[in-house]
PDB file of C-alpha atoms in Angstrom:
ATOM      1  CA  MET A   1      -9.914 -29.688  24.155  1.00 51.00           C
ATOM      2  CA  ILE A   2      -9.211 -28.959  20.495  1.00 51.00           C
ATOM      3  CA  GLU A   3     -11.942 -26.328  20.479  1.00 54.00           C
ATOM      4  CA  THR A   4     -10.458 -24.689  23.585  1.00 56.00           C
ATOM      5  CA  ASP A   5      -6.993 -24.624  21.985  1.00 51.00           C
ATOM      6  CA  GLN A   6      -8.453 -22.976  18.881  1.00 53.00           C
ATOM      7  CA  VAL A   7     -10.152 -20.302  21.012  1.00 54.00           C
ATOM      8  CA  GLN A   8      -6.912 -19.602  22.856  1.00 57.00           C
ATOM      9  CA  GLU A   9      -4.977 -19.449  19.592  1.00 59.00           C
ATOM     10  CA  GLY A  10      -7.517 -17.004  18.186  1.00 72.00           C
ATOM     11  CA  TRP A  11      -7.255 -14.857  21.303  1.00 68.00           C
ATOM     12  CA  ARG A  12      -3.458 -14.831  21.133  1.00 78.00           C
ATOM     13  CA  GLU A  13      -3.499 -13.838  17.472  1.00 82.00           C
ATOM     14  CA  ARG A  14      -5.993 -11.057  18.204  1.00 86.00           C
ATOM     15  CA  LYS A  15      -3.818  -9.724  21.027  1.00 87.00           C
ATOM     16  CA  ARG A  16      -0.739  -9.927  18.825  1.00 85.00           C
ATOM     17  CA  ARG A  17      -2.505  -7.968  16.090  1.00 85.00           C
ATOM     18  CA  GLU A  18      -3.740  -5.355  18.577  1.00 91.00           C
ATOM     19  CA  THR A  19      -0.222  -4.853  19.959  1.00 92.00           C
ATOM     20  CA  LEU A  20       1.297  -4.666  16.473  1.00 91.00           C
ATOM     21  CA  ASP A  21      -1.251  -2.059  15.390  1.00 89.00           C
ATOM     22  CA  ARG A  22      -0.740  -0.050  18.590  1.00 93.00           C
ATOM     23  CA  ILE A  23       3.018   0.083  18.033  1.00 94.00           C
ATOM     24  CA  ALA A  24       2.561   1.085  14.379  1.00 91.00           C
ATOM     25  CA  ASP A  25       0.022   3.809  15.245  1.00 91.00           C
ATOM     26  CA  THR A  26       2.239   5.142  18.038  1.00 94.00           C
ATOM     27  CA  ALA A  27       5.286   5.200  15.783  1.00 94.00           C
ATOM     28  CA  LEU A  28       3.408   7.085  13.074  1.00 90.00           C
ATOM     29  CA  THR A  29       2.293   9.700  15.613  1.00 92.00           C
ATOM     30  CA  LEU A  30       5.897  10.158  16.812  1.00 93.00           C
ATOM     31  CA  PHE A  31       7.240  10.308  13.245  1.00 91.00           C
ATOM     32  CA  VAL A  32       4.825  13.126  12.454  1.00 88.00           C
ATOM     33  CA  LYS A  33       5.475  14.967  15.726  1.00 91.00           C
ATOM     34  CA  ASN A  34       9.260  14.608  16.046  1.00 92.00           C
ATOM     35  CA  GLY A  35      10.445  13.641  12.585  1.00 89.00           C
ATOM     36  CA  TYR A  36      11.389  10.206  11.325  1.00 90.00           C
ATOM     37  CA  ASP A  37      15.133  10.414  11.974  1.00 89.00           C
ATOM     38  CA  ALA A  38      14.695  11.969  15.431  1.00 92.00           C
ATOM     39  CA  THR A  39      12.320   9.235  16.621  1.00 94.00           C
ATOM     40  CA  THR A  40      14.162   6.421  18.375  1.00 95.00           C
ATOM     41  CA  LEU A  41      13.086   2.827  18.846  1.00 95.00           C
ATOM     42  CA  ASP A  42      13.225   3.353  22.602  1.00 95.00           C
ATOM     43  CA  ALA A  43      10.827   6.292  22.310  1.00 96.00           C
ATOM     44  CA  ILE A  44       8.388   4.184  20.275  1.00 96.00           C
ATOM     45  CA  ALA A  45       8.560   1.314  22.777  1.00 95.00           C
ATOM     46  CA  GLU A  46       8.059   3.621  25.758  1.00 96.00           C
ATOM     47  CA  ALA A  47       5.117   5.451  24.160  1.00 96.00           C
ATOM     48  CA  SER A  48       3.567   2.087  23.225  1.00 95.00           C
ATOM     49  CA  GLY A  49       3.814   0.859  26.817  1.00 94.00           C
ATOM     50  CA  ILE A  50       6.118  -2.053  26.004  1.00 94.00           C
ATOM     51  CA  SER A  51       9.732  -2.997  26.619  1.00 94.00           C
ATOM     52  CA  ARG A  52      12.458  -2.702  24.010  1.00 93.00           C
ATOM     53  CA  ARG A  53      12.654  -6.502  23.954  1.00 93.00           C
ATOM     54  CA  THR A  54       8.932  -6.762  23.188  1.00 94.00           C
ATOM     55  CA  PHE A  55       9.300  -4.155  20.467  1.00 94.00           C
ATOM     56  CA  PHE A  56      11.862  -6.314  18.674  1.00 93.00           C
ATOM     57  CA  TYR A  57       9.472  -9.255  18.844  1.00 93.00           C
ATOM     58  CA  TYR A  58       7.165  -7.319  16.517  1.00 93.00           C
ATOM     59  CA  PHE A  59       9.537  -5.113  14.505  1.00 93.00           C
ATOM     60  CA  LYS A  60      13.225  -5.085  13.675  1.00 92.00           C
ATOM     61  CA  SER A  61      13.456  -1.461  12.560  1.00 92.00           C
ATOM     62  CA  LYS A  62      11.575   1.773  11.924  1.00 91.00           C
ATOM     63  CA  GLU A  63      11.523   0.923   8.222  1.00 89.00           C
ATOM     64  CA  GLU A  64       9.677  -2.283   8.995  1.00 90.00           C
ATOM     65  CA  ILE A  65       7.009  -0.289  10.836  1.00 90.00           C
ATOM     66  CA  LEU A  66       6.324   1.814   7.742  1.00 86.00           C
ATOM     67  CA  ALA A  67       6.206  -1.356   5.651  1.00 83.00           C
ATOM     68  CA  THR A  68       3.326  -2.711   7.762  1.00 82.00           C
ATOM     69  CA  TRP A  69       1.032  -0.070   6.276  1.00 75.00           C
ATOM     70  CA  GLN A  70       1.682  -1.505   2.819  1.00 78.00           C
ATOM     71  CA  ARG A  71       2.191  -5.220   3.442  1.00 81.00           C
ATOM     72  CA  GLU A  72      -1.236  -6.304   2.221  1.00 82.00           C
ATOM     73  CA  LEU A  73      -1.452  -4.019  -0.825  1.00 88.00           C
ATOM     74  CA  PRO A  74      -0.186  -6.468  -3.491  1.00 92.00           C
ATOM     75  CA  GLU A  75      -2.532  -9.294  -2.506  1.00 93.00           C
ATOM     76  CA  THR A  76      -5.494  -6.925  -2.108  1.00 93.00           C
ATOM     77  CA  PHE A  77      -4.711  -5.450  -5.528  1.00 95.00           C
ATOM     78  CA  ARG A  78      -4.441  -8.867  -7.154  1.00 96.00           C
ATOM     79  CA  ALA A  79      -7.768  -9.997  -5.715  1.00 96.00           C
ATOM     80  CA  ALA A  80      -9.447  -6.804  -6.933  1.00 96.00           C
ATOM     81  CA  ILE A  81      -8.127  -7.315 -10.474  1.00 97.00           C
ATOM     82  CA  LEU A  82      -9.213 -10.947 -10.691  1.00 97.00           C
ATOM     83  CA  ALA A  83     -12.664 -10.083  -9.305  1.00 97.00           C
ATOM     84  CA  GLU A  84     -13.409  -7.692 -12.176  1.00 96.00           C
ATOM     85  CA  PRO A  85     -16.112  -8.778 -14.678  1.00 94.00           C
ATOM     86  CA  SER A  86     -14.929 -10.127 -18.026  1.00 90.00           C
ATOM     87  CA  GLY A  87     -15.320  -8.232 -21.274  1.00 92.00           C
ATOM     88  CA  GLN A  88     -13.542  -5.069 -20.128  1.00 94.00           C
ATOM     89  CA  HIS A  89     -10.433  -3.399 -21.506  1.00 93.00           C
ATOM     90  CA  PRO A  90      -7.331  -4.086 -19.358  1.00 95.00           C
ATOM     91  CA  PHE A  91      -7.046  -0.385 -18.484  1.00 93.00           C
ATOM     92  CA  ASP A  92     -10.616  -0.395 -17.193  1.00 95.00           C
ATOM     93  CA  VAL A  93      -9.947  -3.506 -15.134  1.00 97.00           C
ATOM     94  CA  LEU A  94      -6.920  -1.861 -13.513  1.00 97.00           C
ATOM     95  CA  GLN A  95      -8.657   1.458 -12.952  1.00 97.00           C
ATOM     96  CA  ASN A  96     -11.483  -0.292 -11.115  1.00 97.00           C
ATOM     97  CA  ALA A  97      -9.005  -2.372  -9.124  1.00 97.00           C
ATOM     98  CA  HIS A  98      -7.061   0.767  -8.152  1.00 96.00           C
ATOM     99  CA  LEU A  99     -10.295   2.411  -6.994  1.00 96.00           C
ATOM    100  CA  LYS A 100     -11.050  -0.584  -4.786  1.00 95.00           C
ATOM    101  CA  LEU A 101      -7.497  -0.492  -3.445  1.00 92.00           C
ATOM    102  CA  ILE A 102      -7.586   3.166  -2.414  1.00 92.00           C
ATOM    103  CA  ALA A 103     -11.076   2.838  -0.925  1.00 91.00           C
ATOM    104  CA  ASN A 104      -9.476   1.045   2.039  1.00 82.00           C
ATOM    105  CA  LEU A 105      -6.845   3.704   2.697  1.00 85.00           C
ATOM    106  CA  ASP A 106      -7.050   5.951   5.745  1.00 85.00           C
ATOM    107  CA  PRO A 107      -6.627   9.473   4.274  1.00 87.00           C
ATOM    108  CA  GLN A 108      -4.869  11.031   7.292  1.00 85.00           C
ATOM    109  CA  LYS A 109      -2.469   8.113   7.782  1.00 84.00           C
ATOM    110  CA  SER A 110      -1.771   7.842   4.073  1.00 88.00           C
ATOM    111  CA  ILE A 111      -0.830  11.518   3.764  1.00 88.00           C
ATOM    112  CA  ALA A 112       1.263  11.345   6.952  1.00 88.00           C
ATOM    113  CA  ILE A 113       3.168   8.324   5.625  1.00 89.00           C
ATOM    114  CA  TYR A 114       3.682   9.995   2.252  1.00 89.00           C
ATOM    115  CA  ARG A 115       5.226  13.058   3.906  1.00 89.00           C
ATOM    116  CA  ILE A 116       7.432  10.924   6.147  1.00 90.00           C
ATOM    117  CA  ILE A 117       8.724   9.015   3.144  1.00 90.00           C
ATOM    118  CA  ARG A 118       9.331  12.226   1.203  1.00 88.00           C
ATOM    119  CA  SER A 119      11.514  13.485   4.055  1.00 85.00           C
ATOM    120  CA  SER A 120      14.132  10.767   3.577  1.00 85.00           C
ATOM    121  CA  GLU A 121      16.100   9.736   0.487  1.00 86.00           C
ATOM    122  CA  TYR A 122      16.505   6.282   1.979  1.00 85.00           C
ATOM    123  CA  LEU A 123      12.755   5.872   2.492  1.00 88.00           C
ATOM    124  CA  LEU A 124      12.076   7.157  -1.028  1.00 88.00           C
ATOM    125  CA  ALA A 125      14.350   4.468  -2.423  1.00 86.00           C
ATOM    126  CA  MET A 126      12.713   1.841  -0.238  1.00 84.00           C
ATOM    127  CA  ASN A 127       9.257   3.019  -1.301  1.00 87.00           C
ATOM    128  CA  GLN A 128      10.139   2.423  -4.931  1.00 89.00           C
ATOM    129  CA  SER A 129       9.977  -1.319  -4.291  1.00 88.00           C
ATOM    130  CA  LYS A 130       6.305  -0.955  -3.350  1.00 89.00           C
ATOM    131  CA  TYR A 131       5.435   0.306  -6.816  1.00 93.00           C
ATOM    132  CA  LEU A 132       7.576  -2.358  -8.477  1.00 94.00           C
ATOM    133  CA  LYS A 133       5.685  -5.036  -6.527  1.00 94.00           C
ATOM    134  CA  LEU A 134       2.351  -3.535  -7.570  1.00 95.00           C
ATOM    135  CA  GLU A 135       3.478  -3.452 -11.223  1.00 96.00           C
ATOM    136  CA  GLN A 136       4.450  -7.120 -11.065  1.00 97.00           C
ATOM    137  CA  THR A 137       1.238  -8.003  -9.277  1.00 97.00           C
ATOM    138  CA  ALA A 138      -0.837  -6.207 -11.915  1.00 97.00           C
ATOM    139  CA  PHE A 139       1.074  -7.861 -14.747  1.00 98.00           C
ATOM    140  CA  GLU A 140       0.695 -11.365 -13.336  1.00 97.00           C
ATOM    141  CA  ALA A 141      -3.024 -10.867 -12.665  1.00 97.00           C
ATOM    142  CA  LEU A 142      -3.589  -9.534 -16.182  1.00 97.00           C
ATOM    143  CA  ARG A 143      -1.756 -12.528 -17.604  1.00 96.00           C
ATOM    144  CA  GLU A 144      -4.250 -14.760 -15.810  1.00 96.00           C
ATOM    145  CA  LEU A 145      -7.119 -12.869 -17.406  1.00 96.00           C
ATOM    146  CA  TRP A 146      -5.446 -12.542 -20.837  1.00 96.00           C
ATOM    147  CA  PRO A 147      -3.133 -15.563 -21.157  1.00 95.00           C
ATOM    148  CA  ASP A 148      -2.434 -15.045 -24.884  1.00 94.00           C
ATOM    149  CA  LYS A 149       1.372 -14.939 -25.134  1.00 93.00           C
ATOM    150  CA  SER A 150       1.216 -12.482 -28.024  1.00 95.00           C
ATOM    151  CA  ARG A 151      -0.246  -9.882 -25.599  1.00 94.00           C
ATOM    152  CA  MET A 152       2.319 -10.408 -22.830  1.00 95.00           C
ATOM    153  CA  ASN A 153       4.316  -7.232 -23.565  1.00 95.00           C
ATOM    154  CA  ALA A 154       1.133  -5.209 -23.924  1.00 94.00           C
ATOM    155  CA  MET A 155      -0.074  -6.430 -20.511  1.00 96.00           C
ATOM    156  CA  ARG A 156       3.246  -5.445 -18.935  1.00 97.00           C
ATOM    157  CA  ILE A 157       2.986  -1.943 -20.422  1.00 95.00           C
ATOM    158  CA  VAL A 158      -0.591  -1.578 -19.193  1.00 95.00           C
ATOM    159  CA  ALA A 159       0.482  -2.666 -15.700  1.00 97.00           C
ATOM    160  CA  MET A 160       3.382  -0.212 -15.640  1.00 96.00           C
ATOM    161  CA  VAL A 161       1.271   2.714 -16.876  1.00 96.00           C
ATOM    162  CA  SER A 162      -1.559   2.031 -14.434  1.00 96.00           C
ATOM    163  CA  VAL A 163       0.786   1.930 -11.429  1.00 96.00           C
ATOM    164  CA  GLY A 164       2.424   5.106 -12.698  1.00 96.00           C
ATOM    165  CA  ILE A 165      -1.019   6.734 -12.703  1.00 96.00           C
ATOM    166  CA  LEU A 166      -1.608   5.527  -9.153  1.00 95.00           C
ATOM    167  CA  ARG A 167       1.702   7.005  -8.053  1.00 94.00           C
ATOM    168  CA  LEU A 168       1.025  10.349  -9.733  1.00 94.00           C
ATOM    169  CA  SER A 169      -2.483  10.451  -8.267  1.00 95.00           C
ATOM    170  CA  LEU A 170      -1.182   9.782  -4.751  1.00 92.00           C
ATOM    171  CA  GLU A 171       1.463  12.504  -5.073  1.00 92.00           C
ATOM    172  CA  ASN A 172      -0.976  15.084  -6.447  1.00 92.00           C
ATOM    173  CA  TRP A 173      -3.504  14.226  -3.760  1.00 93.00           C
ATOM    174  CA  ALA A 174      -1.022  14.430  -0.886  1.00 90.00           C
ATOM    175  CA  GLU A 175       0.448  17.692  -2.185  1.00 88.00           C
ATOM    176  CA  GLY A 176      -2.772  19.162  -3.534  1.00 81.00           C
ATOM    177  CA  GLN A 177      -4.557  22.183  -2.157  1.00 66.00           C
ATOM    178  CA  GLU A 178      -7.768  21.743  -4.150  1.00 75.00           C
ATOM    179  CA  GLY A 179      -9.532  19.514  -1.650  1.00 81.00           C
ATOM    180  CA  LYS A 180     -10.198  16.809  -4.225  1.00 90.00           C
ATOM    181  CA  SER A 181     -10.391  13.176  -3.146  1.00 92.00           C
ATOM    182  CA  LEU A 182      -7.826  10.587  -4.148  1.00 93.00           C
ATOM    183  CA  GLU A 183     -10.578   8.829  -6.112  1.00 95.00           C
ATOM    184  CA  THR A 184     -11.143  11.994  -8.160  1.00 95.00           C
ATOM    185  CA  TYR A 185      -7.433  12.391  -8.885  1.00 95.00           C
ATOM    186  CA  LEU A 186      -7.194   8.773  -9.985  1.00 96.00           C
ATOM    187  CA  LYS A 187     -10.181   8.975 -12.316  1.00 96.00           C
ATOM    188  CA  GLU A 188      -8.898  12.223 -13.822  1.00 95.00           C
ATOM    189  CA  GLU A 189      -5.417  10.815 -14.452  1.00 95.00           C
ATOM    190  CA  PHE A 190      -6.811   7.690 -16.126  1.00 95.00           C
ATOM    191  CA  GLU A 191      -9.035   9.851 -18.322  1.00 94.00           C
ATOM    192  CA  GLU A 192      -6.078  12.063 -19.219  1.00 93.00           C
ATOM    193  CA  MET A 193      -4.095   8.990 -20.186  1.00 91.00           C
ATOM    194  CA  ARG A 194      -6.904   7.799 -22.475  1.00 88.00           C
ATOM    195  CA  LYS A 195      -7.111  11.202 -24.188  1.00 87.00           C
ATOM    196  CA  GLU A 196      -3.364  11.338 -24.775  1.00 84.00           C
ATOM    197  CA  THR A 197      -3.353   7.783 -26.117  1.00 79.00           C
ATOM    198  CA  LEU A 198      -5.938   8.718 -28.748  1.00 70.00           C
ATOM    199  CA  LYS A 199      -3.621  11.511 -29.968  1.00 68.00           C
ATOM    200  CA  LEU A 200      -0.804   9.077 -30.757  1.00 54.00           C
TER     201      LEU A 200
END
Protein backbone atom coordinates (compact mmCIF):
# COMPACT_ATOMS: atom_id res chain seq x y z
CA MET A 1 0.00 0.00 0.00
CA ILE A 2 2.81 2.38 0.92
CA GLU A 3 4.60 1.56 -2.32
CA THR A 4 1.41 2.24 -4.32
CA ASP A 5 0.97 5.60 -2.57
CA GLN A 6 4.56 6.53 -3.41
CA VAL A 7 4.01 5.65 -7.08
CA GLN A 8 0.85 7.76 -7.19
CA GLU A 9 2.61 10.65 -5.47
CA GLY A 10 5.45 10.43 -7.98
CA TRP A 11 2.96 10.41 -10.86
CA ARG A 12 1.12 13.45 -9.47
CA GLU A 13 4.36 15.37 -9.04
CA ARG A 14 5.42 14.50 -12.58
CA LYS A 15 2.08 15.69 -13.98
CA ARG A 16 2.30 18.87 -11.92
CA ARG A 17 5.78 19.57 -13.27
CA GLU A 18 4.68 18.87 -16.85
CA THR A 19 1.75 21.27 -16.52
CA LEU A 20 3.90 23.95 -14.91
CA ASP A 21 6.50 23.67 -17.67
CA ARG A 22 3.80 23.76 -20.37
CA ILE A 23 2.33 26.96 -18.96
CA ALA A 24 5.77 28.57 -18.68
CA ASP A 25 6.72 27.58 -22.24
CA THR A 26 3.40 28.81 -23.60
CA ALA A 27 3.71 32.11 -21.77
CA LEU A 28 7.22 32.67 -23.10
CA THR A 29 6.01 32.05 -26.65
CA LEU A 30 3.19 34.57 -26.20
CA PHE A 31 5.49 37.14 -24.58
CA VAL A 32 7.80 36.96 -27.59
CA LYS A 33 4.95 37.02 -30.11
CA ASN A 34 2.65 39.65 -28.58
CA GLY A 35 4.81 41.50 -26.09
CA TYR A 36 4.92 41.07 -22.34
CA ASP A 37 2.45 43.81 -21.42
CA ALA A 38 -0.03 42.83 -24.14
CA THR A 39 -0.15 39.18 -23.06
CA THR A 40 -2.96 38.53 -20.59
CA LEU A 41 -3.27 35.76 -18.04
CA ASP A 42 -6.44 34.60 -19.79
CA ALA A 43 -4.54 34.28 -23.06
CA ILE A 44 -1.84 32.20 -21.38
CA ALA A 45 -4.41 29.93 -19.74
CA GLU A 46 -6.35 29.45 -22.98
CA ALA A 47 -3.23 28.70 -25.03
CA SER A 48 -2.07 26.26 -22.34
CA GLY A 49 -5.38 24.39 -22.47
CA ILE A 50 -6.30 25.08 -18.85
CA SER A 51 -8.83 27.18 -16.96
CA ARG A 52 -8.02 30.50 -15.33
CA ARG A 53 -8.57 28.83 -11.96
CA THR A 54 -6.03 26.12 -12.78
CA PHE A 55 -3.57 28.78 -13.93
CA PHE A 56 -3.70 30.44 -10.51
CA TYR A 57 -2.98 27.09 -8.88
CA TYR A 58 0.44 27.19 -10.54
CA PHE A 59 1.19 30.91 -10.89
CA LYS A 60 -0.03 34.12 -9.30
CA SER A 61 1.26 36.51 -11.96
CA LYS A 62 3.21 36.88 -15.20
CA GLU A 63 6.24 37.93 -13.16
CA GLU A 64 6.13 34.63 -11.32
CA ILE A 65 6.24 32.79 -14.65
CA LEU A 66 9.48 34.53 -15.60
CA ALA A 67 10.89 33.74 -12.16
CA THR A 68 10.44 30.00 -12.76
CA TRP A 69 13.24 30.11 -15.34
CA GLN A 70 15.61 31.31 -12.63
CA ARG A 71 14.34 29.66 -9.47
CA GLU A 72 17.01 26.97 -9.31
CA LEU A 73 19.99 29.15 -10.27
CA PRO A 74 21.25 30.01 -6.75
CA GLU A 75 21.28 26.42 -5.50
CA THR A 76 22.80 25.12 -8.73
CA PHE A 77 25.47 27.84 -8.52
CA ARG A 78 26.24 27.04 -4.89
CA ALA A 79 26.62 23.32 -5.61
CA ALA A 80 28.95 24.08 -8.53
CA ILE A 81 31.17 26.28 -6.35
CA LEU A 82 31.44 23.77 -3.52
CA ALA A 83 32.19 20.96 -5.99
CA GLU A 84 35.32 22.69 -7.30
CA PRO A 85 38.70 21.09 -6.43
CA SER A 86 40.71 22.70 -3.64
CA GLY A 87 43.90 24.65 -4.26
CA GLN A 88 42.43 27.09 -6.77
CA HIS A 89 42.18 30.87 -6.63
CA PRO A 90 38.66 32.07 -5.68
CA PHE A 91 38.26 33.73 -9.09
CA ASP A 92 39.04 30.43 -10.82
CA VAL A 93 36.54 28.62 -8.63
CA LEU A 94 33.82 31.09 -9.55
CA GLN A 95 34.70 31.14 -13.24
CA ASN A 96 34.40 27.35 -13.38
CA ALA A 97 31.15 27.46 -11.42
CA HIS A 98 29.72 30.09 -13.79
CA LEU A 99 30.66 27.92 -16.77
CA LYS A 100 28.80 24.98 -15.23
CA LEU A 101 25.82 27.23 -14.54
CA ILE A 102 25.48 28.53 -18.09
CA ALA A 103 26.02 25.07 -19.58
CA ASN A 104 22.45 24.23 -18.53
CA LEU A 105 20.87 27.30 -20.12
CA ASP A 106 18.71 26.98 -23.21
CA PRO A 107 20.18 29.62 -25.59
CA GLN A 108 16.94 30.52 -27.38
CA LYS A 109 14.88 30.76 -24.20
CA SER A 110 17.61 32.67 -22.38
CA ILE A 111 17.86 35.31 -25.11
CA ALA A 112 14.07 35.55 -25.35
CA ILE A 113 13.77 36.09 -21.59
CA TYR A 114 16.57 38.67 -21.66
CA ARG A 115 14.77 40.69 -24.34
CA ILE A 116 11.45 40.46 -22.52
CA ILE A 117 13.05 41.74 -19.33
CA ARG A 118 14.79 44.56 -21.21
CA SER A 119 11.41 45.71 -22.53
CA SER A 120 10.09 46.61 -19.08
CA GLU A 121 11.52 48.89 -16.39
CA TYR A 122 9.60 46.92 -13.79
CA LEU A 123 11.07 43.61 -14.95
CA LEU A 124 14.56 45.13 -15.05
CA ALA A 125 14.20 46.15 -11.42
CA MET A 126 12.87 42.72 -10.51
CA ASN A 127 15.72 41.04 -12.38
CA GLN A 128 18.24 42.92 -10.26
CA SER A 129 17.27 40.71 -7.31
CA LYS A 130 18.46 37.66 -9.26
CA TYR A 131 22.00 39.01 -9.42
CA LEU A 132 21.92 40.04 -5.77
CA LYS A 133 20.93 36.49 -4.82
CA LEU A 134 23.75 35.07 -6.94
CA GLU A 135 26.23 37.45 -5.30
CA GLN A 136 25.11 36.37 -1.84
CA THR A 137 25.18 32.71 -2.86
CA ALA A 138 28.72 33.05 -4.21
CA PHE A 139 29.89 34.88 -1.09
CA GLU A 140 28.42 32.31 1.30
CA ALA A 141 29.87 29.40 -0.68
CA LEU A 142 33.31 31.04 -0.79
CA ARG A 143 33.15 31.57 2.96
CA GLU A 144 32.65 27.83 3.36
CA LEU A 145 35.75 27.18 1.27
CA TRP A 146 37.80 30.02 2.81
CA PRO A 147 36.46 30.48 6.37
CA ASP A 148 39.30 32.77 7.48
CA LYS A 149 37.53 35.88 8.83
CA SER A 150 40.37 38.12 7.68
CA ARG A 151 39.44 37.28 4.07
CA MET A 152 35.70 37.89 4.43
CA ASN A 153 35.69 41.27 2.67
CA ALA A 154 37.93 39.92 -0.09
CA MET A 155 35.52 37.02 -0.67
CA ARG A 156 32.60 39.43 -0.91
CA ILE A 157 34.45 41.53 -3.49
CA VAL A 158 35.33 38.43 -5.53
CA ALA A 159 31.69 37.33 -5.45
CA MET A 160 30.44 40.74 -6.57
CA VAL A 161 32.97 41.03 -9.39
CA SER A 162 32.30 37.52 -10.68
CA VAL A 163 28.54 38.05 -10.84
CA GLY A 164 29.17 41.39 -12.55
CA ILE A 165 31.19 39.51 -15.17
CA LEU A 166 28.35 37.03 -15.60
CA ARG A 167 25.88 39.87 -16.09
CA LEU A 168 28.10 41.65 -18.63
CA SER A 169 28.71 38.40 -20.50
CA LEU A 170 24.98 37.65 -20.69
CA GLU A 171 24.23 41.14 -21.99
CA ASN A 172 27.00 41.07 -24.60
CA TRP A 173 25.95 37.60 -25.71
CA ALA A 174 22.26 38.46 -26.04
CA GLU A 175 23.01 41.71 -27.87
CA GLY A 176 26.02 40.47 -29.81
CA GLN A 177 26.20 40.00 -33.55
CA GLU A 178 29.50 38.11 -33.58
CA GLY A 179 28.02 34.65 -33.18
CA LYS A 180 30.18 33.85 -30.16
CA SER A 181 28.90 31.51 -27.48
CA LEU A 182 28.06 32.65 -23.96
CA GLU A 183 30.92 30.46 -22.73
CA THR A 184 33.35 32.38 -24.94
CA TYR A 185 32.08 35.74 -23.71
CA LEU A 186 32.39 34.62 -20.09
CA LYS A 187 35.95 33.35 -20.51
CA GLU A 188 36.98 36.53 -22.32
CA GLU A 189 35.50 38.79 -19.64
CA PHE A 190 37.22 36.87 -16.84
CA GLU A 191 40.52 37.08 -18.71
CA GLU A 192 40.03 40.82 -19.26
CA MET A 193 39.40 41.26 -15.55
CA ARG A 194 42.63 39.43 -14.71
CA LYS A 195 44.64 41.62 -17.11
CA GLU A 196 43.18 44.82 -15.68
CA THR A 197 43.84 43.65 -12.12
CA LEU A 198 47.53 43.18 -12.92
CA LYS A 199 47.71 46.81 -14.07
CA LEU A 200 46.59 48.13 -10.69
